[in-house]
XYZ file of C-alpha atoms in Angstrom:
637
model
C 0.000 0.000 0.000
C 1.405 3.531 -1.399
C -0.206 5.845 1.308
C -0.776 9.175 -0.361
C -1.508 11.983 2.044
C -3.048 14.382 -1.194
C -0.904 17.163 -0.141
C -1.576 20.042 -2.952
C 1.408 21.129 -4.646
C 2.808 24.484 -4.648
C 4.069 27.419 -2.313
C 3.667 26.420 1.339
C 1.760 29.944 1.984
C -0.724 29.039 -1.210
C -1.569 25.483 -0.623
C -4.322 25.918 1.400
C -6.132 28.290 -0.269
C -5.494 27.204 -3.966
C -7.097 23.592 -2.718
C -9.870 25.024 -1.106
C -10.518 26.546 -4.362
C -9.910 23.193 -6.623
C -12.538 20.943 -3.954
C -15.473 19.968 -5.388
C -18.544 22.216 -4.369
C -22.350 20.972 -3.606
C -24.953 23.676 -3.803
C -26.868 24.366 -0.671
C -30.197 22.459 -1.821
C -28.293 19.242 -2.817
C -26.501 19.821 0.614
C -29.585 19.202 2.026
C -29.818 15.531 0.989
C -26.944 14.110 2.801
C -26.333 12.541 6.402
C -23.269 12.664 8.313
C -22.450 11.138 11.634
C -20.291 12.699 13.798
C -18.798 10.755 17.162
C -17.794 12.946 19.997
C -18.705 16.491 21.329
C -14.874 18.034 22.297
C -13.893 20.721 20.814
C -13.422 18.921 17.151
C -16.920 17.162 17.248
C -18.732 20.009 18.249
C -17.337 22.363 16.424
C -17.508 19.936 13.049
C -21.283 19.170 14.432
C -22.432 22.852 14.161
C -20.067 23.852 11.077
C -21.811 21.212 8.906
C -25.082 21.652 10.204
C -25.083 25.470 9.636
C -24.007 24.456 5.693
C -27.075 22.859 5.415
C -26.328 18.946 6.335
C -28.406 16.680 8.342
C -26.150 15.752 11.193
C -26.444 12.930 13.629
C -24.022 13.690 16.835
C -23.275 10.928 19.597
C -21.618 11.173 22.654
C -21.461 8.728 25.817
C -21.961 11.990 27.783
C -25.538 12.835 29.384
C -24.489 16.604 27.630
C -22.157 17.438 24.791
C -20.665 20.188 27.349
C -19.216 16.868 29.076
C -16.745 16.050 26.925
C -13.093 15.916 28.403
C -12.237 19.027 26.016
C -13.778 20.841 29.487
C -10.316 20.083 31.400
C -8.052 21.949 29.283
C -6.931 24.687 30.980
C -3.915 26.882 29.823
C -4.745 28.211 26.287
C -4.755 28.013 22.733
C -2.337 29.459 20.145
C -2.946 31.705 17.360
C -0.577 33.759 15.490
C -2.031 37.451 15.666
C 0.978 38.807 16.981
C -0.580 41.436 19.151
C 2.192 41.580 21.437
C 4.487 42.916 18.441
C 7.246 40.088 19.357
C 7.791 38.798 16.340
C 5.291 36.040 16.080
C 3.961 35.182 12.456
C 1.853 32.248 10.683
C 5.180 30.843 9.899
C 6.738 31.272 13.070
C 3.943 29.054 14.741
C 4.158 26.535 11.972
C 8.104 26.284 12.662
C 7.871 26.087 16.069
C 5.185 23.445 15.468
C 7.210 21.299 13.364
C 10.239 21.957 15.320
C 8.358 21.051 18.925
C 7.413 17.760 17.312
C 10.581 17.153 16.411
C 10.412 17.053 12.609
C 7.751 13.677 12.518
C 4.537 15.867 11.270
C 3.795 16.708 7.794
C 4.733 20.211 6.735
C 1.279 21.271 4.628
C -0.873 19.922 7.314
C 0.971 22.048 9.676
C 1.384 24.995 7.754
C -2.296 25.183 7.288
C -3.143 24.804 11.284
C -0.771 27.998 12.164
C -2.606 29.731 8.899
C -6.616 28.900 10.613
C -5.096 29.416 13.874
C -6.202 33.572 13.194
C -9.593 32.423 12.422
C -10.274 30.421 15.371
C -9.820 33.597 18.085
C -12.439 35.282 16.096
C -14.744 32.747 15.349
C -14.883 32.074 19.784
C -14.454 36.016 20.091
C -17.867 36.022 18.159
C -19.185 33.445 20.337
C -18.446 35.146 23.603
C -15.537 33.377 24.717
C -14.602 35.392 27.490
C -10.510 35.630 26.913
C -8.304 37.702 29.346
C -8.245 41.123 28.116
C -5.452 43.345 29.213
C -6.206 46.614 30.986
C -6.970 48.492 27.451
C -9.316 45.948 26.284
C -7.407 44.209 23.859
C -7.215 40.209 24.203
C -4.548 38.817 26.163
C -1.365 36.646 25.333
C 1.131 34.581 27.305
C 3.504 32.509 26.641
C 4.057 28.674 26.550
C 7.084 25.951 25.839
C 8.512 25.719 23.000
C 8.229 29.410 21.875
C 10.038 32.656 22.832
C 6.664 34.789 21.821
C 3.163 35.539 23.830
C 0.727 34.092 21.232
C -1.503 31.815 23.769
C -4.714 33.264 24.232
C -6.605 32.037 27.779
C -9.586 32.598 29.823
C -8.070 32.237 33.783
C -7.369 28.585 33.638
C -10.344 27.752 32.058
C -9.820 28.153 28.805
C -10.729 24.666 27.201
C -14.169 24.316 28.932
C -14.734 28.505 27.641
C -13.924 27.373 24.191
C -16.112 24.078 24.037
C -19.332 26.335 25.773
C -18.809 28.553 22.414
C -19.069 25.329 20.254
C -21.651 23.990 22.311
C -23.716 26.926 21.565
C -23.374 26.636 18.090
C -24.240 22.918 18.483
C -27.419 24.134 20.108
C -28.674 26.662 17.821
C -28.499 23.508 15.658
C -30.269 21.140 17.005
C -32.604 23.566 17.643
C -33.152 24.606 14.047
C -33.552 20.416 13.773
C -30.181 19.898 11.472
C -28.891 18.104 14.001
C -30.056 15.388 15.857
C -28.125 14.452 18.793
C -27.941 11.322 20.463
C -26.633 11.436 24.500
C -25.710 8.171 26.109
C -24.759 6.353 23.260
C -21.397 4.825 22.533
C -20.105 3.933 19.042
C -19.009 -0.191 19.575
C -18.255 -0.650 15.589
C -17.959 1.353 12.033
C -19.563 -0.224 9.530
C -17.700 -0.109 6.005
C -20.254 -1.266 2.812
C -19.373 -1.426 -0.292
C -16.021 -0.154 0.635
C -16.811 3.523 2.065
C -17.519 3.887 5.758
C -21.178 4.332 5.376
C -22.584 3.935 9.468
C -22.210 2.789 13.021
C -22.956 0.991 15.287
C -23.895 1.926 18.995
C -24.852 1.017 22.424
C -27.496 2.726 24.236
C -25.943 2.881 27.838
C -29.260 3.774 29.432
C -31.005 0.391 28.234
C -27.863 -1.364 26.649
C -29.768 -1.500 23.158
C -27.744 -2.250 19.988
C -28.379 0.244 17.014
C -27.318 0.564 13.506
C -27.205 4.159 11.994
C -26.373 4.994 8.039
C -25.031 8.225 7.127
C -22.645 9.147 3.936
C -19.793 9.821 5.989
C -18.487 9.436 9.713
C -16.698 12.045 11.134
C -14.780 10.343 14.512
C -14.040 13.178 17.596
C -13.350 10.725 19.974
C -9.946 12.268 21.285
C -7.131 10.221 22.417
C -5.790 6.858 24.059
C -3.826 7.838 26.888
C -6.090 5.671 29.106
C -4.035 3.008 28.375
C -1.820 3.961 30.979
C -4.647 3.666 33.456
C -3.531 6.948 35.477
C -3.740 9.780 32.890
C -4.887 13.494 33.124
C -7.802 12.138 31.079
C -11.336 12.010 32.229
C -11.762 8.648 33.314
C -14.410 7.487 30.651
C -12.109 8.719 27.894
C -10.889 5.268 25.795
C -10.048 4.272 22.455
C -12.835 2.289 21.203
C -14.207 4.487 18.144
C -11.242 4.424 16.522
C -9.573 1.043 17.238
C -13.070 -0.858 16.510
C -12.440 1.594 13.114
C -8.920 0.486 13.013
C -10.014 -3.363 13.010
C -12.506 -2.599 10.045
C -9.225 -1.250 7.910
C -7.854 2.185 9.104
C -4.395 2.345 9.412
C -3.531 3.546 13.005
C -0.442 6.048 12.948
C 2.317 6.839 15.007
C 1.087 4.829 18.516
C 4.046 5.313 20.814
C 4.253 9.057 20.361
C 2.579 9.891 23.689
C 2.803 12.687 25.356
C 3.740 13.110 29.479
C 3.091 16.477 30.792
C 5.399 17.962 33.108
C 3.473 19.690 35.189
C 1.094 17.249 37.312
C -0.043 16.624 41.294
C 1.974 13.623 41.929
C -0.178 9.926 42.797
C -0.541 9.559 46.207
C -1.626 6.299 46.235
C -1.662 2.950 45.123
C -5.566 3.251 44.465
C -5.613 6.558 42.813
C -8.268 6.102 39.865
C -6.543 9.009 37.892
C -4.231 12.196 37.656
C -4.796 15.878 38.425
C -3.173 18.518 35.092
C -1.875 21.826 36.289
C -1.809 23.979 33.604
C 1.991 24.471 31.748
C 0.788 28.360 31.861
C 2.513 27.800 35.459
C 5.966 27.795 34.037
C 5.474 31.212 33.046
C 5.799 32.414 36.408
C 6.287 29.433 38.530
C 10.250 27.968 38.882
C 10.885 24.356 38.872
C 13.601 23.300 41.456
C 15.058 20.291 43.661
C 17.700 20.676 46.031
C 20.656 20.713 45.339
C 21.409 17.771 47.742
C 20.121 14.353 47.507
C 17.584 13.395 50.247
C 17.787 17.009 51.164
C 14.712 16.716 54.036
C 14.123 20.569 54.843
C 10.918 22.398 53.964
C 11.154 24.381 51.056
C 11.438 27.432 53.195
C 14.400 26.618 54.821
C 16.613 25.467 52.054
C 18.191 28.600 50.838
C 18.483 30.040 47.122
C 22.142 28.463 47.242
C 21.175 25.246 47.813
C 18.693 25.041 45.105
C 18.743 23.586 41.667
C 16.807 25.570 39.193
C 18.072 22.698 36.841
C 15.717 23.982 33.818
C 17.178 27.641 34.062
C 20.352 26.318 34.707
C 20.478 23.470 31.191
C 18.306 25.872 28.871
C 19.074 29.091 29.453
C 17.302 30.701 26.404
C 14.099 29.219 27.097
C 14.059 28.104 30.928
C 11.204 26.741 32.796
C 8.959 26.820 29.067
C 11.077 24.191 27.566
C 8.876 21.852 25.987
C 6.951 19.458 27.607
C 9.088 16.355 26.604
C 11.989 18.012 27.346
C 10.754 19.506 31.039
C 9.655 15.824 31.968
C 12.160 13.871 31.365
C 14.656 15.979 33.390
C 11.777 16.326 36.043
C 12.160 12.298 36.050
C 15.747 12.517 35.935
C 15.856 14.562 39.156
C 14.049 12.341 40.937
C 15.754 9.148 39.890
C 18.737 10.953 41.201
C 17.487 10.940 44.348
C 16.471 14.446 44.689
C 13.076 14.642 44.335
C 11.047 16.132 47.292
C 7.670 14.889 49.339
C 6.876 11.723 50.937
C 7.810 9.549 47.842
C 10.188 11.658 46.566
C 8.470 11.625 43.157
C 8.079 15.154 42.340
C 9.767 18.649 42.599
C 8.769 22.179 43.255
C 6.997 24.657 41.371
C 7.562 27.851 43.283
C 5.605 30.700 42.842
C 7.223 33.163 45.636
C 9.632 34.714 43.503
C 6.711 36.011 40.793
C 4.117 36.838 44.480
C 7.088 38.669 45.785
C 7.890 40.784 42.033
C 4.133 40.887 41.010
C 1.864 40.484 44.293
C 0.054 37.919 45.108
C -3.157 39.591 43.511
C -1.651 39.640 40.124
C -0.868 35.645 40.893
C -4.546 35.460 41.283
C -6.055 37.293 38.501
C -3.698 35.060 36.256
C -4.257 31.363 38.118
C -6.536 31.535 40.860
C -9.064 28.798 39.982
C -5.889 26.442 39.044
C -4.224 27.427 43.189
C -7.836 27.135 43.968
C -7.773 23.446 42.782
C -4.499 22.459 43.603
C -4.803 23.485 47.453
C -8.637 21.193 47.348
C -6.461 18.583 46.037
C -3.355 18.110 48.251
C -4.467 20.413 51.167
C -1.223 22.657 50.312
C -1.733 26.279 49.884
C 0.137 26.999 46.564
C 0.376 31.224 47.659
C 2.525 29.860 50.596
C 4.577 26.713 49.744
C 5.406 25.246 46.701
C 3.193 23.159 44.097
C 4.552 20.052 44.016
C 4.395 18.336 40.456
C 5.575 15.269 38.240
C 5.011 14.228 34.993
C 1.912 12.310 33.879
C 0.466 10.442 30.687
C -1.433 13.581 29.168
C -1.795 13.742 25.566
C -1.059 11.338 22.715
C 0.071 12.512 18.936
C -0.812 8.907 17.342
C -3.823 8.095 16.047
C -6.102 7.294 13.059
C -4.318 7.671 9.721
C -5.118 10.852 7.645
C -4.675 12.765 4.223
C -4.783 16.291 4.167
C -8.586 15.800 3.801
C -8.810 14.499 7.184
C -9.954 11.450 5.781
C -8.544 8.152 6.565
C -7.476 5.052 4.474
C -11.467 4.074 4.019
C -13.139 6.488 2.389
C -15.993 8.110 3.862
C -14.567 7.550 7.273
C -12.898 11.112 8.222
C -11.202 11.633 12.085
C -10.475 15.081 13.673
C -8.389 16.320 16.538
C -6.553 14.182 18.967
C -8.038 11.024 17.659
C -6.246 11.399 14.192
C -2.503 11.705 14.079
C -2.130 14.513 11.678
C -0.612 17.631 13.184
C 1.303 16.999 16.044
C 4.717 14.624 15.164
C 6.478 13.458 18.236
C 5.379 15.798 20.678
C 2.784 18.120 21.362
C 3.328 21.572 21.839
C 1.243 23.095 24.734
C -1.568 25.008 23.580
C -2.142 22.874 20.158
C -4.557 20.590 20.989
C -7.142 23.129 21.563
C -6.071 24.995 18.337
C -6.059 21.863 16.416
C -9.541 20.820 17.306
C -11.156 23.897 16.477
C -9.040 23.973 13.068
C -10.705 20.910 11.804
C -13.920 20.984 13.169
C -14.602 24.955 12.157
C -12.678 25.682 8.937
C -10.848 21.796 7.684
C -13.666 19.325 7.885
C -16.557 22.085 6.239
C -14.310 22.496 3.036
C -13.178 18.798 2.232
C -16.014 16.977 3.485
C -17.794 18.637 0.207
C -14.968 17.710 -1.252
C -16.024 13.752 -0.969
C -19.732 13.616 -0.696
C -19.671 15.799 -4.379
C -18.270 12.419 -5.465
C -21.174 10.261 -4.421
C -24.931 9.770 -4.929
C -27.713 11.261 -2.868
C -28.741 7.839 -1.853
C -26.612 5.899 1.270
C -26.705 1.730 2.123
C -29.650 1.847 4.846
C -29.370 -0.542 7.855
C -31.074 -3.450 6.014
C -27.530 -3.712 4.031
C -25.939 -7.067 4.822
C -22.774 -5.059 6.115
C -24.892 -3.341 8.862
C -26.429 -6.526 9.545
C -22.821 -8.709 9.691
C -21.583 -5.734 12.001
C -24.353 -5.363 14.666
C -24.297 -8.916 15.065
C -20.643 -9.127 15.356
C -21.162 -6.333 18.636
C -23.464 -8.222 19.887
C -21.684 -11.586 20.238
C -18.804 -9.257 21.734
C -20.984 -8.286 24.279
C -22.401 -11.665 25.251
C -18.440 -13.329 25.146
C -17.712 -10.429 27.910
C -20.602 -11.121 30.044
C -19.878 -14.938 29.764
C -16.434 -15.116 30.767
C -18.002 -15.255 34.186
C -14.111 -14.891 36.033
C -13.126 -13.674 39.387
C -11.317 -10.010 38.656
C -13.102 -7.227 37.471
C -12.305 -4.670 34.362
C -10.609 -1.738 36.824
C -8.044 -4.554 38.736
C -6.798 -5.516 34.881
C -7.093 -2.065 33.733
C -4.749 -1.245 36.840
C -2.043 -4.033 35.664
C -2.074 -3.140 31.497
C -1.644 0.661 33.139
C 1.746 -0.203 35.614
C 3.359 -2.341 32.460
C 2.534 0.660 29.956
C 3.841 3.267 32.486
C 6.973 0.988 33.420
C 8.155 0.104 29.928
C 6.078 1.962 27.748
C 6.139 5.537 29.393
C 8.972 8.364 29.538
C 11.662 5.923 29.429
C 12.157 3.252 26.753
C 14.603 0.642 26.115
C 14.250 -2.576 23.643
C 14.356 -4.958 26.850
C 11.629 -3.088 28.194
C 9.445 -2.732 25.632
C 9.724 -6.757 24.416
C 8.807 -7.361 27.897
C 5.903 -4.779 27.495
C 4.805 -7.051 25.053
C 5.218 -10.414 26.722
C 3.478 -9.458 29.554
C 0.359 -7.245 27.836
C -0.270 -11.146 26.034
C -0.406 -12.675 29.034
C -2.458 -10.091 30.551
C -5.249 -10.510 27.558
C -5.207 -13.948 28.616
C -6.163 -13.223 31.867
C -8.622 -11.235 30.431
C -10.244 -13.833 28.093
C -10.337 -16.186 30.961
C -11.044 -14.426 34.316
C -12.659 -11.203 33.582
C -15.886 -10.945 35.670
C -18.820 -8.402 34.424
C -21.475 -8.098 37.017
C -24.743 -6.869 36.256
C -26.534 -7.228 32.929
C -26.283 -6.194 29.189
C -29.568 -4.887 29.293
C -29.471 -2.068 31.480
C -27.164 0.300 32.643
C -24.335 -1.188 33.435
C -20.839 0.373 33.513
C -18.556 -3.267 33.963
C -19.215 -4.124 30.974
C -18.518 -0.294 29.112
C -15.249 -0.888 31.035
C -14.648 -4.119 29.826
C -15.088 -3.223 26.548
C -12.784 -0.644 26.571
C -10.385 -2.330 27.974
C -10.573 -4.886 25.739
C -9.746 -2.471 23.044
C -6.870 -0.726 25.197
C -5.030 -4.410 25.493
C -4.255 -4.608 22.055
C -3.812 -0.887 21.108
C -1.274 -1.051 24.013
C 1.287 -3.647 22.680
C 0.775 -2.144 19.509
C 1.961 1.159 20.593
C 5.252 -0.837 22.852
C 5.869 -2.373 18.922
C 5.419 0.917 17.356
C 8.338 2.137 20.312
C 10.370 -1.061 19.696
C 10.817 -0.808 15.471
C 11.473 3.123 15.893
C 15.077 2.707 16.583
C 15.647 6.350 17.901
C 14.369 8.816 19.940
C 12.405 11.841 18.806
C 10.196 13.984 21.297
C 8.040 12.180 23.281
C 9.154 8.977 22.323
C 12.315 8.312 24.131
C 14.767 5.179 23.472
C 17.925 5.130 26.128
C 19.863 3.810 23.939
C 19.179 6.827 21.583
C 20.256 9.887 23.212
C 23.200 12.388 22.605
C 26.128 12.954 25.525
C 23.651 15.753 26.986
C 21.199 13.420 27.424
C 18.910 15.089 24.017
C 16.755 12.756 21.984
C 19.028 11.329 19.277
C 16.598 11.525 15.919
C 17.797 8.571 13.053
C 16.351 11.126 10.039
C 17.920 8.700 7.969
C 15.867 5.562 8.585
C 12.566 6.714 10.246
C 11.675 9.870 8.567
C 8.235 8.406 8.208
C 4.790 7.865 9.620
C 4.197 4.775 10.780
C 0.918 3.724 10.000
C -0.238 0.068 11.106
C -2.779 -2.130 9.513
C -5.021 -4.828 11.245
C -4.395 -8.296 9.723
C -6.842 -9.830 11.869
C -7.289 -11.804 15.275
C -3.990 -13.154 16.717
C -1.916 -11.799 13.650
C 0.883 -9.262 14.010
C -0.249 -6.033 12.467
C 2.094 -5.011 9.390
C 3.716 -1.621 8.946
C 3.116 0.747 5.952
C 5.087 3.950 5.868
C 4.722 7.559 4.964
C 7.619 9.132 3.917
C 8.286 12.784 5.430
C 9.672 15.090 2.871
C 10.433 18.749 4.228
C 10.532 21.188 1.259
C 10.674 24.369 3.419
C 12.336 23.561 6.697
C 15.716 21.827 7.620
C 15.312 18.977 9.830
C 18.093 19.853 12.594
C 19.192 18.638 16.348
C 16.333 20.424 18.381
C 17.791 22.832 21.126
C 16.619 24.967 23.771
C 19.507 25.666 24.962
């Protein structure tokens, strides 16, 4: 397979808006006449939800949620980029691009890119209009600060609130539509299968979680939202009911899955406190622009904060990167968090994090101006440990956050299948190795408001107004396919239940799959996710019943799908014999201790296709070309 990612040709600056002129166009009555199916509210459903309604398509939305406002888009907090330069720093649309391409440490594709930083204007006027209510400064104008990975303001925030401002704006929009009846949402329902007729992903199928009833729904095209797979890991900054089922049931019907062991760990985390801890607290990287990251300088220094003096610190970011400091980017800031702490230095009772000291910025700024900028996110952390941020230091380590792989896509946003197209963090497109902060929330909008209403004309101009209904043998096959699925879960009838095996994939991910990979490791990984499954085939135990409400068996479903996906992602980390940003190999690293890339042999996507039950999945590659930057050794020094 030759995987062609229909990148137009021409000027970087152009290619965006000569293809939007060369798509195919339907006129507004014809628009009329075809049904899409969108999966997930976040940012990127909603947004695509309300964007195609308001063209004139009949949408059907689903979410698991009870509301679309639900969806885990709510929890980002820091900000979201756009290139407006208003601070007059020197930001531009191809600034953001390169430090884009750069931050993911030359493993995305250049047009895709190019064309996020280009929407990325767009997007604060589109919320703007909306209402968003961004931080203004003192004059009116919108606020900026800064984040890793960039030496310019251009994140635009609303306190620390800004992801769950953004996705009320979409949400909106998403009303008005379903008001207006063009689109018809469906709450409580979880996708369990795509179904692909006649070659073109033409519907779904779904499980009402209220009264556990298996549906079938046609449309002309899917559109999957579903966000990402960091789950996998068990303890994540992801809301707990966030999984991977949408697009690995997808994957299994013939998309490729890309890049799997590029996952992201975010620096700036409340450290576990427990053995029993059912998931992980984010504290916004918007921190690092005033708070200072620091060990002592000692190891098993045991004085309070207060008493260790400025010369027996370690302000080991300053001190390593000088020219960007504490807003290094997130790869970079974790692993020497980790580092710290493996040498012995870190600081509370398991000597698994370090400080993130904000006295310095009270003392220069006052502790109002702290407020203003981060109260709610102080506010939460002091709820949360019972430490009062304003008078001793946060306390943070790096957690499983965000992850760059996912479905397969062209520039379309369409996957291998036609019909089938994916948007935001559950496609891989944008990101490369690592995830600069502030992206996601940029990237989400991108596609859903200004990507997905252009190309998805693009397609359905190619096609008839009439679609397979669910009497089509495919639908048919499918359903019945979920449903014996279901009934082999509930029959296993063994002793452990879905969390106690969720916990167990989650400590093998995080101990040989997570910051820190070696080819040991990661075969072991493997070994022992395999045995796991087994243990899953024969001992899982779903209480309750099929038919009703019943969340055992959502979680053994899930985790079903999170067992394979993860030793696919520990072989994805084992045949990419270097490191590049988040995916780190020890035994490919420079003297400093810097991700080592091999541009040579794995300048390419790697995009994995499901041969079926019990069969190793084979690799098909998309070669990288960079026409207008030079792939170089990434430093933040």
């Amino acid at each position: 397979m030759i995987l062609d990612a229909k990148a137009p040709e021409g000027p970087l600056e152009k290619k965006w808006n000569n293809h939007r002129f060369n798509v195919k166009l339907i006129n507004p009555a014809n628009k009329r006449k075809f049904d899409i199916i969108v999966v997930g509210t976040g940012l990127a459903g909603a947004s695509a939800s309300a964007s195609l309604a308001e063209l004139g398509y009949n949408v059907k939305c689903f979410c698991f949620h009870d509301s679309p406002r639900r969806a885990h888009s709510v929890a980002a907090q820091g900000g979201i980029n756009a290139a407006k330069n208003y601070q007059n720093d020197g930001d531009s649309i191809y600034r953001l691009f390169y430090d884009t391409i750069k931050g993911g440490d030359f493993r995305s594709r250049e047009s895709n890119v190019y064309r996020l930083a280009e929407v990325s204007v767009n997007i604060i006027d589109q919320a703007v209009a909306q209402g968003v209510p961004f931080a203004r400064e003192y004059g009116g104008l919108l606020d900026n600060r800064s984040f890793g990975g960039a030496q310019v303001s251009r994140t635009f925030y609303a306190k620390g609130q800004t992801g769950q401002q953004l996705l009320y704006g979409a949400f909106r929009a998403l009303n008005r539509q379903i008001g207006l009846g063009k689109v018809k949402m469906y709450p409580r329902y979880e996708m369990l299968d795509l179904v692909v007729a006649d070659g073109k992903a033409q519907g779904i199928i779904t499980r009402n979680l209220i009264n556990g009833e298996i549906e079938s729904f046609a449309g002309h095209a899917v559109v999957l939202a579903t966000g990402g797979y960091g789950n996998a890991y068990y303890l994540s900054t992801n809301a707990k009911g966030s999984n991977a089922t949408a697009i690995w049931r997808a994957h299994k019907r013939g998309a490729l899955f890309a890049n799997p062991c590029f996952t992201q760990i975010h620096p700036t985390c409340i450290p576990a406190s427990g053995d029993y801890q059912s998931k992980l607290t984010l504290m916004s990287e918007s921190l690092r622009n005033d708070g200072r990251v620091w060990v002592p300088k000692s190891v098993d220094d045991k004085r309070s904060p207060d008493q260790i003096p400025e010369t027996d610190r370690d302000y080991f970011l300053e001190r390593k990167y000088p020219s960007f400091g504490n807003l290094v980017p997130r790869d970079i800031a974790a692993r020497n968090i980790k580092e710290a702490c493996d040498e012995g230095r870190g600081v509370g009772s398991t000597k698994q994090s370090v400080y993130l000291d904000f006295s310095e910025a009270i003392k220069r700024l006052g502790a109002n101006t702290i407020e203003a900028k981060y109260g709610n996110l102080f506010e939460m952390y002091e709820k949360i440990t019972g430490e009062n941020p304003y008078k001793v230091p946060m306390r943070i380590y790096p957690a499983v956050h965000y992850t760059m792989g996912g479905l397969w896509v062209d520039y379309n946003l369409q996957s291998n299948i036609p019909g089938l197209f994916v948007t935001g963090e559950a496609n891989f497109s944008d990101h490369g190795a690592n995830r600069l902060g502030a992206s996601a929330l940029m990237q989400g909008l991108a596609d859903g408001y200004f990507v997905i209403p252009v190309t998805m004309g693009n397609y359905l101009a190619t096609l008839g107004f009439e679609k397979e209904n669910e009497s089509h043998p495919a639908f048919k096959e499918t359903l019945e396919d979920v449903k014996s699925n279901i009934n082999t879960l509930m029959g296993i009838n063994g002793k452990v239940s879905p969390d106690h095996l969720h916990r167990e994939l989650g400590k093998i991910m995080w101990n040989y799959v997570g910051m820190a990979r070696d080819a040991q490791g990661l075969s072991k990984a493997i070994t022992e996710i395999q045995a796991l499954r087994s243990e899953f085939n024969s001992n899982l135990r779903v209480v309750g019943d099929r038919t009703e409400l019943n969340d055992q068996l959502e979680k053994a479903g899930r985790l079903q799908d999170f067992l394979e996906l993860g030793e696919l992602m520990a072989r994805d980390a084992l045949e990419r014999n270097e490191s590049c940003g988040g995916h780190f190999r020890t035994e490919y690293q420079t003297p400093e201790g810097e991700a080592l890339r091999n541009d040579d042999e794995f300048m390419y996507v790697s995009a994995w296709q499901y041969k079926g039950q019990g069969q190793q999945e084979e690799l098909v590659k998309e070669d990288l070309k960079f026409e207008f930057v030079h792939p170089s050794q990434r430093s933040y020094k």
